[in-house]
Amino acid sequence: MRLKRKDILTIEELAGDEIELILSTAESLKEVSEREIKKVPTLRGRTIINLFYEASTRTRTSFEIAAKRMSADAINISASSSSVVKGETLKDTARNIEAMNPDCIVLRHSSSGAPEMLAKLVKCSVINAGDGSHEHPSQALLDLLTVKQRFGKIQGLKVAIIGDILHSRVARSNIYGFTKLGAEVSVAGPPTMMPSKIEKTGCRAFNRIEDAIKDADVIMMLRIQLERQKTGLFPTVREYSRLFGLDSKKLENAKKPAPEGFNRGDVVILHPGPVNRGIEISSDVADGKYSLILEQVKNGVAVRMALFYLLMGGARE
Amino acid sequence: MIKNILDEKGVERALTRIAHEIIEKNKGLEDVVFLGIPTRGVHIAKRLRDIFKAIEGVILPVGSVDATLYRDDIGMKHDQPVLKEMEIPVSIENKKIVIVDDVLFTGRTIRAAMNVIMDFGRPGSIQLAVLIDRGHRELPIRPDYVGKNVPTSTQEKVKVHLKETDGVDEVIVEADNEA
């Protein structure tokens, strides 16, 4: 089995067995980060450009560490310190980067669909590191890996995603990913943050977080984008926090014994970061025993190493 | 055409002899660590461990070394090679490492495996045990322990079948259909 693609743009376009291949490759690569010499020579001489048009610590660092652990050369470009501030278009930036012959471009952009446009323009591989409110495939893959490692498999799990479903690329990628691997996905959030016809994606929508998390094995809390607060999607942060924030009291409803055939029972809590403590998730829950937030970050490096390996480990067509 | 090189008894005899040679050469089994190359090298390493348990009463550590990430043909083959299990069970610092594989051919896998091991520390020595040496080396690598030398043409395929993976212990040589 090989990954027969030039680019990783969305989870929507990946088949279930492609996702499984990425996850099993990531599982093998996790060991490299635990060595004393955290580096393998696999991608020597390959050049990876991290092109970030939006602020990011976790994702950019994770892609950079992943590239370096595979011995590829990683170059970071952030929009604020590049010719973008001089008015260069994405198209021109792409052509100029392409002229320097990289093997892969990792793109984070505020416009949905930007990575797809870039992928059509350049011959090298393109990885979407988050585009607007569209998709964030590497985040969904690391979430899938984290859950799979904890429960042993994804098929049959109940997953609740809570927050701004409409604007969240993390939610969109995860809905596709978990559904493709056979989990049941529920979503909950304020009506202004719920896409119309959400049921068409195969998940169940709830108005109350309590209903969505009742039988959940996995609870994924989304970051509330405080910058959107002024746009009137919800009245006050305090109200949002009271109704949709996860605290230990709401969590009481979610605990349940292990379903048959799974490694463990207790619910697990994911958050893509950065965490707004006390808003979408209380501090005691974010740091508590059900939280896998730091495990997610750890798996992020392995998943991105796997993506680099699978995109660049074979011969060019 | 298929030639039978070793049957079940033959595999057993070859491994027993290798086991005794390892004890002789290392003057015992102190500090010896076995690292098999997945998939069949690991099974052969485990069988050697069982033989040592029977004849010397000691249980040696057995791990596995996947050399895929260190291969010299990454990016040249059409498919990305599938990653296999990697497990170094103990510190290898100053240990006598015995790499175990089923068939020794070009020597490129062994070169890659040695580089993996070096990234985990500085072993006292590295030795190589193989069930079959089929010749055609492309690197200056030679085995310390050989179950059987099998002169082959490059067109032929040497297949080691083990009970753990294939349900039967045997070594066969297949003439390539196109040849």
XYZ file of C-alpha atoms in Angstrom:
496
model
C 0.000 0.000 0.000
C 1.307 3.422 -0.833
C -0.062 6.908 -0.689
C -0.703 7.788 -4.301
C -0.954 11.545 -4.012
C 1.158 14.592 -4.530
C -0.594 16.658 -1.883
C -2.474 16.405 1.414
C -5.165 19.057 1.128
C -8.218 17.691 2.924
C -9.417 14.723 4.945
C -12.521 14.755 2.755
C -10.513 13.475 -0.230
C -8.668 10.730 1.687
C -9.976 7.172 1.681
C -10.260 5.242 4.948
C -7.305 2.984 4.120
C -5.138 5.993 3.241
C -5.891 7.450 6.681
C -5.031 4.090 8.277
C -1.721 4.002 6.382
C -0.807 7.481 7.632
C -1.716 6.510 11.214
C 0.277 3.254 11.191
C 3.289 5.024 9.653
C 3.041 7.705 12.348
C 2.889 5.028 15.021
C 6.179 3.556 13.759
C 7.814 6.985 13.596
C 6.838 7.959 17.136
C 9.792 5.956 18.430
C 12.284 8.280 16.684
C 11.276 11.165 18.974
C 12.016 9.040 22.039
C 15.611 8.266 21.046
C 18.621 10.000 22.435
C 19.591 11.020 18.900
C 16.210 12.200 17.656
C 16.955 12.045 13.957
C 16.828 9.589 11.065
C 18.541 10.219 7.711
C 15.517 9.304 5.594
C 14.783 12.645 3.895
C 18.316 13.966 3.538
C 18.574 16.572 0.823
C 14.835 17.293 0.710
C 13.703 20.859 1.214
C 10.487 21.759 2.987
C 9.117 25.297 3.056
C 6.738 26.230 5.874
C 4.707 29.097 4.429
C 2.554 30.542 7.205
C 0.150 33.382 6.451
C -1.480 33.084 9.881
C -0.120 33.115 13.401
C 0.805 29.674 14.696
C 3.156 28.279 17.309
C 2.159 24.671 17.688
C 1.525 23.708 14.088
C 4.520 25.487 12.607
C 6.923 24.228 15.259
C 5.501 20.737 14.893
C 6.007 20.707 11.105
C 9.512 22.117 11.539
C 10.527 19.552 14.165
C 9.020 16.767 12.056
C 11.034 17.854 9.010
C 14.255 18.084 11.011
C 13.796 14.682 12.674
C 13.539 13.207 9.168
C 16.747 15.115 8.181
C 14.970 17.342 5.665
C 15.900 21.023 5.500
C 13.042 23.168 6.769
C 12.706 26.855 6.001
C 10.063 28.950 7.730
C 8.419 31.901 6.058
C 5.798 33.881 7.954
C 3.730 36.449 6.134
C 4.519 39.231 8.566
C 8.244 39.089 7.797
C 8.096 38.338 4.060
C 7.366 40.164 0.811
C 3.670 39.564 1.470
C 3.728 42.821 3.432
C 5.053 44.467 0.260
C 1.937 43.284 -1.566
C 3.123 40.137 -3.315
C 0.282 37.758 -4.214
C 0.218 34.125 -3.107
C 0.587 33.116 -6.747
C 3.791 35.123 -7.202
C 5.202 33.988 -3.869
C 4.487 30.390 -4.885
C 6.200 30.739 -8.259
C 9.245 32.297 -6.661
C 9.506 29.591 -4.034
C 9.024 26.963 -6.726
C 11.965 28.416 -8.656
C 14.166 27.442 -5.714
C 13.102 23.823 -6.185
C 11.640 22.729 -2.849
C 10.173 19.232 -2.413
C 7.238 20.230 -0.251
C 5.394 23.391 0.750
C 3.384 23.450 3.985
C 0.787 26.212 3.736
C -1.296 27.887 6.421
C -3.624 30.524 4.985
C -6.676 32.481 6.121
C -8.521 31.791 2.855
C -10.291 28.491 2.380
C -8.993 26.725 -0.720
C -5.608 28.502 -0.855
C -3.616 25.216 -0.573
C -5.620 23.708 -3.412
C -4.800 26.658 -5.635
C -1.138 26.418 -4.659
C -1.075 22.665 -5.365
C -2.236 23.310 -8.920
C 0.444 25.939 -9.426
C 3.504 24.046 -8.228
C 5.085 20.693 -9.029
C 6.184 19.941 -5.463
C 3.970 18.456 -2.762
C 1.650 20.747 -0.818
C 0.390 20.063 2.709
C -2.528 22.063 4.033
C -1.675 23.284 7.529
C -5.081 24.929 7.937
C -6.973 27.013 5.413
C -9.609 29.509 6.590
C -12.642 27.707 7.941
C -12.160 24.804 5.533
C -9.857 22.016 6.733
C -6.867 21.251 8.952
C -6.002 17.687 7.923
C -2.847 17.153 9.991
C -4.745 18.184 13.145
C -7.493 15.636 12.456
C -4.875 12.948 11.781
C -3.118 13.589 15.076
C -6.478 13.542 16.877
C -7.306 10.210 15.230
C -3.899 8.818 16.214
C -4.314 9.969 19.823
C -7.755 8.376 20.104
C -6.684 5.205 18.308
C -3.719 4.722 20.633
C -5.935 5.136 23.681
C -8.846 2.924 22.645
C -7.123 0.517 20.229
C -9.495 1.359 17.390
C -11.806 4.083 16.111
C -14.666 2.028 14.712
C -17.694 2.159 17.002
C -16.522 5.016 19.241
C -18.801 7.927 20.072
C -17.192 11.314 19.514
C -18.639 14.682 20.575
C -17.306 17.907 19.071
C -18.312 21.064 20.934
C -18.049 24.715 19.967
C -17.995 26.806 16.813
C -18.646 24.019 14.324
C -19.423 26.448 11.495
C -16.101 28.281 11.454
C -13.828 25.503 12.679
C -11.507 23.783 10.219
C -10.523 21.412 13.006
C -14.162 20.333 13.417
C -14.663 19.859 9.687
C -11.559 17.715 9.220
C -12.351 15.665 12.312
C -15.971 15.057 11.295
C -14.710 13.609 7.999
C -11.900 11.649 9.638
C -13.828 10.048 12.484
C -16.831 9.282 10.266
C -14.635 7.632 7.639
C -13.080 5.356 10.231
C -16.480 4.320 11.555
C -17.035 6.482 14.649
C -20.351 8.153 15.468
C -19.922 11.918 15.671
C -22.183 14.313 17.609
C -21.784 18.075 17.535
C -23.101 20.831 19.795
C -22.802 24.598 19.837
C -24.850 27.783 19.723
C -27.271 27.818 16.748
C -25.319 30.733 15.210
C -22.244 28.478 15.084
C -23.927 25.423 13.623
C -23.807 24.841 9.860
C -27.179 24.325 8.204
C -27.660 20.758 6.962
C -24.941 19.508 9.310
C -26.736 16.133 9.368
C -25.663 15.597 5.767
C -22.108 14.993 6.963
C -23.406 11.982 8.909
C -23.247 13.480 12.398
C -25.952 14.288 14.929
C -26.458 17.871 16.060
C -27.484 18.940 19.574
C -28.283 22.309 21.101
C -26.980 21.368 24.543
C -23.475 20.142 25.319
C -24.948 17.838 27.997
C -26.859 15.878 25.355
C -23.921 15.630 22.964
C -21.443 14.330 25.542
C -23.817 12.000 27.390
C -22.516 8.726 25.913
C -19.305 10.047 24.432
C -15.978 8.184 24.527
C -14.193 11.226 23.133
C -14.999 14.888 23.805
C -13.308 17.397 21.551
C -13.551 20.991 22.724
C -12.954 23.642 20.071
C -11.220 26.913 20.784
C -13.667 29.772 20.916
C -12.291 32.469 18.679
C -12.546 35.495 20.926
C -11.940 37.745 17.945
C -15.321 36.616 16.628
C -17.042 37.650 19.820
C -17.642 41.146 18.441
C -19.490 39.761 15.422
C -22.500 38.858 17.543
C -22.391 35.074 17.275
C -22.970 34.802 21.005
C -24.003 37.445 23.544
C -21.190 37.203 26.091
C -18.166 35.047 26.734
C -19.510 34.303 30.197
C -22.757 32.982 28.825
C -20.938 30.830 26.272
C -18.706 29.449 28.958
C -21.652 28.616 31.233
C -23.668 26.908 28.470
C -20.973 25.266 26.322
C -17.796 25.255 28.403
C -16.648 21.879 29.710
C -16.123 21.719 33.465
C -15.924 18.831 35.902
C -19.649 19.061 36.671
C -20.716 18.603 33.035
C -18.100 15.888 32.686
C -19.846 13.817 35.389
C -22.521 12.859 32.838
C -20.018 11.554 30.337
C -18.187 8.821 32.239
C -19.086 5.261 31.439
C -17.627 1.740 31.521
C -15.503 0.314 28.723
C -17.429 -0.799 25.644
C -16.687 -4.356 24.602
C -13.530 -4.789 22.525
C -11.900 -1.503 23.541
C -8.800 -0.957 25.634
C -10.434 1.283 28.192
C -13.641 2.990 29.195
C -13.125 6.449 30.625
C -13.910 9.379 28.394
C -10.972 11.290 26.928
C -10.823 15.008 26.245
C -9.118 16.621 23.281
C -8.474 20.260 22.470
C -6.566 21.489 19.408
C -5.057 24.430 21.310
C -4.429 27.173 22.093
C -6.648 26.722 25.139
C -8.752 29.588 26.467
C -8.681 28.461 30.078
C -11.970 28.982 31.902
C -13.874 29.680 28.675
C -14.393 26.573 26.537
C -12.707 24.311 29.067
C -11.994 24.742 32.776
C -8.415 24.490 33.974
C -9.023 21.448 36.174
C -10.459 19.543 33.187
C -7.758 20.701 30.760
C -5.054 19.498 33.173
C -7.048 16.582 34.587
C -6.656 12.852 34.129
C -9.067 12.626 31.182
C -7.199 15.232 29.162
C -4.982 14.092 26.272
C -4.041 17.601 25.179
C -0.287 17.134 25.524
C -0.441 13.660 24.005
C -2.051 15.336 20.961
C 0.916 17.672 20.630
C 3.339 14.736 20.903
C 1.464 12.799 18.227
C 1.403 15.876 16.009
C 5.117 15.530 15.333
C 4.767 11.821 14.478
C 1.839 12.426 12.123
C 3.705 15.174 10.281
C 6.818 12.989 9.997
C 4.555 10.338 8.464
C 3.104 12.812 5.957
C 6.585 13.917 4.884
C 7.743 10.314 4.606
C 4.732 9.196 2.593
C 4.838 12.197 0.245
C 8.603 12.200 -0.296
C 9.758 8.656 0.557
C 8.887 7.278 -2.874
C 10.204 8.152 -6.302
C 8.862 11.196 -8.114
C 6.487 10.341 -10.947
C 11.758 -24.576 -10.813
C 11.954 -24.910 -7.042
C 14.913 -26.365 -5.174
C 14.639 -27.314 -1.520
C 17.724 -26.142 0.337
C 16.788 -26.809 3.958
C 13.876 -28.665 5.517
C 12.589 -28.373 9.078
C 15.339 -30.550 10.522
C 17.950 -28.681 8.473
C 16.820 -25.281 9.786
C 16.940 -26.597 13.332
C 20.437 -28.049 12.928
C 21.750 -24.878 11.322
C 20.412 -22.696 14.150
C 21.771 -25.039 16.827
C 25.205 -24.887 15.217
C 25.074 -21.069 14.967
C 24.121 -20.930 18.655
C 27.166 -22.966 19.642
C 29.450 -20.850 17.453
C 28.124 -17.669 19.090
C 28.879 -19.059 22.571
C 32.344 -20.172 21.455
C 33.298 -16.927 19.788
C 32.056 -14.732 22.646
C 33.390 -17.083 25.347
C 29.925 -17.310 26.869
C 26.910 -15.086 26.500
C 27.694 -12.202 28.817
C 26.634 -8.817 27.360
C 25.276 -10.434 24.181
C 22.151 -8.764 22.734
C 20.235 -10.061 19.724
C 18.693 -7.640 17.279
C 16.644 -9.235 14.514
C 15.743 -7.585 11.224
C 11.955 -7.708 10.728
C 10.130 -9.840 10.014
C 11.882 -13.223 9.872
C 15.170 -12.095 11.390
C 13.303 -11.332 14.611
C 11.772 -14.819 14.669
C 15.155 -16.430 14.066
C 16.628 -14.314 16.891
C 13.872 -15.526 19.204
C 14.603 -19.143 18.268
C 18.276 -18.632 19.049
C 17.208 -17.233 22.411
C 15.193 -20.412 23.045
C 18.195 -22.578 22.127
C 20.447 -20.630 24.541
C 17.839 -21.032 27.241
C 17.950 -24.798 26.725
C 21.726 -25.230 26.510
C 23.054 -22.474 28.817
C 20.038 -21.659 30.957
C 20.193 -17.912 30.271
C 17.567 -15.689 28.646
C 19.122 -13.139 26.317
C 17.460 -9.852 25.332
C 16.000 -9.868 21.809
C 14.983 -6.724 19.948
C 14.209 -5.723 16.412
C 15.912 -3.231 14.140
C 13.925 -1.834 11.238
C 16.409 -0.329 8.812
C 13.806 1.143 6.440
C 14.406 4.762 7.418
C 18.157 4.325 6.772
C 17.908 2.643 3.378
C 19.981 4.022 0.533
C 17.181 3.657 -2.025
C 14.618 5.918 -0.307
C 13.141 8.165 -2.960
C 14.302 5.863 -5.763
C 11.710 3.122 -5.608
C 8.197 3.784 -6.791
C 6.583 2.924 -3.467
C 7.508 4.193 -0.044
C 8.732 1.116 1.869
C 6.418 0.104 4.732
C 7.820 0.791 8.195
C 8.135 -2.186 10.506
C 8.602 -2.694 14.238
C 11.570 -1.156 15.994
C 12.471 -2.182 19.505
C 15.785 -1.885 21.275
C 15.024 -3.574 24.623
C 18.156 -2.625 26.589
C 20.940 -0.065 26.447
C 23.377 -1.218 23.770
C 26.300 0.721 25.229
C 29.385 -1.583 25.184
C 27.223 -4.631 24.451
C 28.064 -7.401 21.990
C 25.346 -6.956 19.375
C 24.430 -9.849 17.110
C 22.353 -8.757 14.113
C 20.165 -11.635 12.921
C 18.609 -11.890 9.459
C 17.206 -14.665 7.309
C 19.039 -14.082 4.009
C 22.241 -12.107 3.390
C 22.353 -10.756 -0.177
C 23.788 -7.347 -1.187
C 24.626 -6.327 2.386
C 22.812 -3.008 2.030
C 20.192 -3.811 4.674
C 22.958 -4.752 7.127
C 24.759 -1.474 6.437
C 21.519 0.397 7.176
C 20.869 -1.677 10.315
C 24.359 -0.908 11.646
C 23.694 2.813 11.187
C 20.428 2.496 13.141
C 22.273 0.734 15.976
C 25.013 3.377 16.060
C 22.336 6.052 16.505
C 21.246 4.308 19.702
C 24.695 4.246 21.272
C 28.177 2.788 20.985
C 28.118 -0.991 21.101
C 31.268 -2.904 22.081
C 31.032 -4.928 18.881
C 28.567 -5.856 16.166
C 28.390 -9.374 14.731
C 26.179 -10.798 12.013
C 24.293 -14.097 11.995
C 22.295 -15.216 8.948
C 20.462 -18.400 8.111
C 21.378 -18.217 4.408
C 24.243 -16.433 2.651
C 23.391 -16.279 -1.037
C 26.375 -14.195 -2.164
C 26.363 -11.141 -4.538
C 27.615 -8.654 -1.938
C 27.713 -5.022 -3.020
C 29.358 -3.747 0.160
C 32.355 -4.977 2.197
C 30.221 -6.915 4.692
C 30.671 -10.529 5.768
C 28.677 -12.674 8.183
C 30.199 -14.088 11.372
C 27.755 -16.998 11.523
C 26.123 -18.677 8.522
C 23.497 -21.434 8.570
C 24.171 -22.422 4.985
C 26.013 -20.918 2.033
C 23.842 -21.106 -1.085
C 25.456 -20.079 -4.363
C 22.740 -18.458 -6.487
C 22.344 -16.485 -9.656
C 20.876 -12.993 -9.276
C 17.826 -14.204 -11.222
C 16.909 -16.681 -8.499
C 14.877 -15.961 -5.410
C 15.761 -17.393 -2.009
C 12.776 -17.799 0.261
C 12.973 -18.606 3.957
C 9.717 -19.907 5.383
C 9.275 -20.098 9.133
C 6.502 -21.656 11.206
C 5.805 -18.288 12.884
C 5.057 -16.519 9.611
C 4.468 -19.197 6.972
C 3.390 -22.295 8.919
C 6.409 -24.376 7.858
C 10.196 -24.369 8.330
C 12.025 -24.583 4.997
C 14.373 -22.732 2.672
C 13.735 -22.890 -1.076
C 15.338 -21.400 -4.171
C 13.003 -20.361 -6.973
C 14.203 -19.765 -10.526
C 12.781 -16.474 -11.743
C 9.909 -17.110 -14.143
C 11.205 -14.640 -16.667
C 14.691 -16.147 -16.737
